[in-house]
C-alpha cells in the first residue's frame, strides 16, 4: 500500500529539515530516555494473544507496522484499532527484548523475528499456547535465556 505522505516526508527532509542534524551523543541520550520510560512491566500490559498474533504474522517474512496492523485487523484483533501508536510501542518493546529486529527499507521500518523470537514462537506452539492464552511472562523469560 502506498504511503500518502511519502512525497510530503521527502519534501520536508529536503527543505525544512535539511540543515537539522543531531550528534551521536544526543541520539544516544534520546534513545536512553525513551528506553528508560519503557519498563518490563509495560510489556505485560499487552494482551498475550495479541503478542502471539504479531509474532505469527512475522513468521514467514519481515513486515512494516501498517502490514502488521492490517493483518491483526483481518484476524479480528482490534487492540490497536483506536490507538495504533500502541502497536509501535509494543514492537519497540519486543525489539528491546531482542525478540524482534528491525531494518529500514524504502523509508519504512520493517520488523522480523530474531533467532530468539523464533525460539519463543516455537515454544509457544510446542506448549500448546496457540490454542489457549499463554503466559507472556513465562515466554519472555524463556526468550531471554
PDB file of C-alpha atoms in Angstrom:
ATOM      1  CA  UNK A   1       0.000   0.000   0.000  1.00  0.00           C
ATOM      2  CA  UNK A   2       1.370   3.425  -0.931  1.00  0.00           C
ATOM      3  CA  UNK A   3       2.167   5.928   1.778  1.00  0.00           C
ATOM      4  CA  UNK A   4       0.077   9.039   1.019  1.00  0.00           C
ATOM      5  CA  UNK A   5       2.570  11.190   2.916  1.00  0.00           C
ATOM      6  CA  UNK A   6       5.689   9.869   1.174  1.00  0.00           C
ATOM      7  CA  UNK A   7       6.095  12.926  -1.073  1.00  0.00           C
ATOM      8  CA  UNK A   8       5.353  15.220   1.854  1.00  0.00           C
ATOM      9  CA  UNK A   9       8.006  13.489   4.007  1.00  0.00           C
ATOM     10  CA  UNK A  10      10.572  13.731   1.210  1.00  0.00           C
ATOM     11  CA  UNK A  11       9.782  17.405   0.706  1.00  0.00           C
ATOM     12  CA  UNK A  12      10.126  18.083   4.440  1.00  0.00           C
ATOM     13  CA  UNK A  13      13.509  16.311   4.529  1.00  0.00           C
ATOM     14  CA  UNK A  14      14.768  18.338   1.563  1.00  0.00           C
ATOM     15  CA  UNK A  15      13.513  21.728   2.708  1.00  0.00           C
ATOM     16  CA  UNK A  16      12.563  22.066   6.352  1.00  0.00           C
ATOM     17  CA  UNK A  17      14.920  19.558   7.960  1.00  0.00           C
ATOM     18  CA  UNK A  18      17.839  19.787   5.530  1.00  0.00           C
ATOM     19  CA  UNK A  19      20.109  21.630   7.975  1.00  0.00           C
ATOM     20  CA  UNK A  20      18.937  19.787  11.069  1.00  0.00           C
ATOM     21  CA  UNK A  21      21.230  17.133  12.465  1.00  0.00           C
ATOM     22  CA  UNK A  22      21.870  15.531  15.811  1.00  0.00           C
ATOM     23  CA  UNK A  23      25.152  14.367  17.247  1.00  0.00           C
ATOM     24  CA  UNK A  24      25.561  10.692  18.042  1.00  0.00           C
ATOM     25  CA  UNK A  25      25.732  11.669  21.721  1.00  0.00           C
ATOM     26  CA  UNK A  26      22.357  13.432  21.509  1.00  0.00           C
ATOM     27  CA  UNK A  27      20.803  10.479  19.678  1.00  0.00           C
ATOM     28  CA  UNK A  28      22.125   8.117  22.368  1.00  0.00           C
ATOM     29  CA  UNK A  29      20.668  10.292  25.167  1.00  0.00           C
ATOM     30  CA  UNK A  30      17.277  10.434  23.452  1.00  0.00           C
ATOM     31  CA  UNK A  31      17.297   6.637  22.994  1.00  0.00           C
ATOM     32  CA  UNK A  32      18.228   6.158  26.661  1.00  0.00           C
ATOM     33  CA  UNK A  33      15.389   8.433  27.759  1.00  0.00           C
ATOM     34  CA  UNK A  34      12.904   6.548  25.611  1.00  0.00           C
ATOM     35  CA  UNK A  35      14.118   3.150  26.798  1.00  0.00           C
ATOM     36  CA  UNK A  36      14.040   4.131  30.447  1.00  0.00           C
ATOM     37  CA  UNK A  37      10.362   5.023  30.128  1.00  0.00           C
ATOM     38  CA  UNK A  38       9.534   1.541  28.808  1.00  0.00           C
ATOM     39  CA  UNK A  39       9.912  -0.920  31.610  1.00  0.00           C
ATOM     40  CA  UNK A  40       9.449  -4.666  31.618  1.00  0.00           C
ATOM     41  CA  UNK A  41       6.082  -4.228  33.316  1.00  0.00           C
ATOM     42  CA  UNK A  42       4.840  -2.191  30.342  1.00  0.00           C
ATOM     43  CA  UNK A  43       5.138  -5.279  28.167  1.00  0.00           C
ATOM     44  CA  UNK A  44       2.798  -7.182  30.461  1.00  0.00           C
ATOM     45  CA  UNK A  45       0.032  -4.650  29.896  1.00  0.00           C
ATOM     46  CA  UNK A  46      -0.482  -6.008  26.371  1.00  0.00           C
ATOM     47  CA  UNK A  47      -2.824  -8.884  25.587  1.00  0.00           C
ATOM     48  CA  UNK A  48      -0.924 -12.171  25.266  1.00  0.00           C
ATOM     49  CA  UNK A  49      -2.942 -13.258  22.226  1.00  0.00           C
ATOM     50  CA  UNK A  50      -2.025 -10.009  20.521  1.00  0.00           C
ATOM     51  CA  UNK A  51       1.690 -10.595  21.066  1.00  0.00           C
ATOM     52  CA  UNK A  52       1.386 -14.119  19.691  1.00  0.00           C
ATOM     53  CA  UNK A  53      -0.554 -12.832  16.657  1.00  0.00           C
ATOM     54  CA  UNK A  54       2.190 -10.318  15.928  1.00  0.00           C
ATOM     55  CA  UNK A  55       4.893 -12.962  16.158  1.00  0.00           C
ATOM     56  CA  UNK A  56       2.904 -15.321  13.938  1.00  0.00           C
ATOM     57  CA  UNK A  57       2.484 -12.574  11.343  1.00  0.00           C
ATOM     58  CA  UNK A  58       6.276 -12.201  11.178  1.00  0.00           C
ATOM     59  CA  UNK A  59       6.944 -15.924  10.974  1.00  0.00           C
ATOM     60  CA  UNK A  60       7.495 -16.057   7.207  1.00  0.00           C
ATOM     61  CA  UNK A  61       8.661 -12.559   6.292  1.00  0.00           C
ATOM     62  CA  UNK A  62       9.542  -9.140   7.640  1.00  0.00           C
ATOM     63  CA  UNK A  63       6.698  -6.615   7.638  1.00  0.00           C
ATOM     64  CA  UNK A  64       6.240  -2.982   8.414  1.00  0.00           C
ATOM     65  CA  UNK A  65       3.865  -1.732  11.085  1.00  0.00           C
ATOM     66  CA  UNK A  66       0.965  -0.979   8.750  1.00  0.00           C
ATOM     67  CA  UNK A  67       1.038  -4.521   7.324  1.00  0.00           C
ATOM     68  CA  UNK A  68       1.125  -5.974  10.844  1.00  0.00           C
ATOM     69  CA  UNK A  69      -1.773  -3.745  11.868  1.00  0.00           C
ATOM     70  CA  UNK A  70      -3.783  -4.749   8.790  1.00  0.00           C
ATOM     71  CA  UNK A  71      -3.161  -8.431   9.418  1.00  0.00           C
ATOM     72  CA  UNK A  72      -4.235  -8.081  13.065  1.00  0.00           C
ATOM     73  CA  UNK A  73      -7.407  -6.332  11.964  1.00  0.00           C
ATOM     74  CA  UNK A  74      -8.127  -9.138   9.464  1.00  0.00           C
ATOM     75  CA  UNK A  75      -7.801 -11.634  12.340  1.00  0.00           C
ATOM     76  CA  UNK A  76     -10.370  -9.527  14.204  1.00  0.00           C
ATOM     77  CA  UNK A  77      -7.729  -8.417  16.697  1.00  0.00           C
ATOM     78  CA  UNK A  78      -8.843  -4.863  17.469  1.00  0.00           C
ATOM     79  CA  UNK A  79      -6.441  -3.973  20.301  1.00  0.00           C
ATOM     80  CA  UNK A  80      -4.902  -1.137  18.298  1.00  0.00           C
ATOM     81  CA  UNK A  81      -7.983  -0.010  16.383  1.00  0.00           C
ATOM     82  CA  UNK A  82      -8.236   3.429  18.006  1.00  0.00           C
ATOM     83  CA  UNK A  83      -4.633   3.714  19.173  1.00  0.00           C
ATOM     84  CA  UNK A  84      -2.270   2.398  16.534  1.00  0.00           C
ATOM     85  CA  UNK A  85       0.658   4.060  18.305  1.00  0.00           C
ATOM     86  CA  UNK A  86       0.431   1.343  20.954  1.00  0.00           C
ATOM     87  CA  UNK A  87       1.307  -1.233  18.292  1.00  0.00           C
ATOM     88  CA  UNK A  88       4.578   0.564  17.652  1.00  0.00           C
ATOM     89  CA  UNK A  89       5.223   0.769  21.378  1.00  0.00           C
ATOM     90  CA  UNK A  90       4.792  -2.998  21.586  1.00  0.00           C
ATOM     91  CA  UNK A  91       7.001  -3.568  18.540  1.00  0.00           C
ATOM     92  CA  UNK A  92       9.746  -1.435  20.096  1.00  0.00           C
ATOM     93  CA  UNK A  93       9.463  -3.302  23.393  1.00  0.00           C
ATOM     94  CA  UNK A  94       9.753  -6.648  21.611  1.00  0.00           C
ATOM     95  CA  UNK A  95      12.748  -5.271  19.743  1.00  0.00           C
ATOM     96  CA  UNK A  96      14.311  -4.169  23.024  1.00  0.00           C
ATOM     97  CA  UNK A  97      13.818  -7.711  24.380  1.00  0.00           C
ATOM     98  CA  UNK A  98      15.587  -8.964  21.218  1.00  0.00           C
ATOM     99  CA  UNK A  99      12.554 -10.953  20.119  1.00  0.00           C
ATOM    100  CA  UNK A 100      12.258  -8.741  17.032  1.00  0.00           C
ATOM    101  CA  UNK A 101      14.775  -6.904  14.935  1.00  0.00           C
ATOM    102  CA  UNK A 102      14.149  -4.039  12.551  1.00  0.00           C
ATOM    103  CA  UNK A 103      15.608  -2.628   9.369  1.00  0.00           C
ATOM    104  CA  UNK A 104      14.785   0.350   7.179  1.00  0.00           C
ATOM    105  CA  UNK A 105      13.790  -0.234   3.557  1.00  0.00           C
ATOM    106  CA  UNK A 106      12.434   2.480   1.280  1.00  0.00           C
ATOM    107  CA  UNK A 107      11.642   4.833   4.200  1.00  0.00           C
ATOM    108  CA  UNK A 108       9.699   2.112   6.038  1.00  0.00           C
ATOM    109  CA  UNK A 109      10.756   0.268   9.158  1.00  0.00           C
ATOM    110  CA  UNK A 110      10.355  -3.480   8.746  1.00  0.00           C
ATOM    111  CA  UNK A 111      10.217  -5.872  11.693  1.00  0.00           C
ATOM    112  CA  UNK A 112      11.360  -9.504  11.657  1.00  0.00           C
ATOM    113  CA  UNK A 113      11.741 -12.293  14.180  1.00  0.00           C
ATOM    114  CA  UNK A 114      15.195 -12.861  15.629  1.00  0.00           C
ATOM    115  CA  UNK A 115      16.509 -16.343  16.410  1.00  0.00           C
ATOM    116  CA  UNK A 116      15.328 -15.707  19.968  1.00  0.00           C
ATOM    117  CA  UNK A 117      11.910 -14.702  18.618  1.00  0.00           C
ATOM    118  CA  UNK A 118      11.672 -17.898  16.564  1.00  0.00           C
ATOM    119  CA  UNK A 119      12.502 -19.976  19.648  1.00  0.00           C
ATOM    120  CA  UNK A 120       9.889 -18.025  21.572  1.00  0.00           C
ATOM    121  CA  UNK A 121       7.241 -18.748  18.946  1.00  0.00           C
ATOM    122  CA  UNK A 122       8.272 -22.421  18.636  1.00  0.00           C
ATOM    123  CA  UNK A 123       7.995 -22.786  22.425  1.00  0.00           C
ATOM    124  CA  UNK A 124       4.517 -21.262  22.286  1.00  0.00           C
ATOM    125  CA  UNK A 125       3.364 -23.800  19.688  1.00  0.00           C
ATOM    126  CA  UNK A 126       5.094 -26.720  21.360  1.00  0.00           C
ATOM    127  CA  UNK A 127       3.407 -25.982  24.663  1.00  0.00           C
ATOM    128  CA  UNK A 128       0.035 -25.560  23.013  1.00  0.00           C
ATOM    129  CA  UNK A 129      -0.183 -21.835  23.563  1.00  0.00           C
ATOM    130  CA  UNK A 130      -1.553 -21.311  20.075  1.00  0.00           C
ATOM    131  CA  UNK A 131      -4.798 -22.975  21.199  1.00  0.00           C
ATOM    132  CA  UNK A 132      -5.127 -21.208  24.519  1.00  0.00           C
ATOM    133  CA  UNK A 133      -3.909 -17.975  26.103  1.00  0.00           C
ATOM    134  CA  UNK A 134      -0.315 -18.226  27.236  1.00  0.00           C
ATOM    135  CA  UNK A 135       1.659 -16.632  29.995  1.00  0.00           C
ATOM    136  CA  UNK A 136       3.643 -13.870  28.400  1.00  0.00           C
ATOM    137  CA  UNK A 137       5.926 -13.595  31.405  1.00  0.00           C
ATOM    138  CA  UNK A 138       6.989 -17.251  31.119  1.00  0.00           C
ATOM    139  CA  UNK A 139       7.745 -16.982  27.424  1.00  0.00           C
ATOM    140  CA  UNK A 140       9.658 -13.728  27.820  1.00  0.00           C
ATOM    141  CA  UNK A 141      11.789 -15.378  30.465  1.00  0.00           C
ATOM    142  CA  UNK A 142      12.463 -18.310  28.116  1.00  0.00           C
ATOM    143  CA  UNK A 143      13.298 -15.945  25.288  1.00  0.00           C
ATOM    144  CA  UNK A 144      15.791 -14.038  27.399  1.00  0.00           C
ATOM    145  CA  UNK A 145      17.852 -17.172  28.185  1.00  0.00           C
TER     146      UNK A 145
END
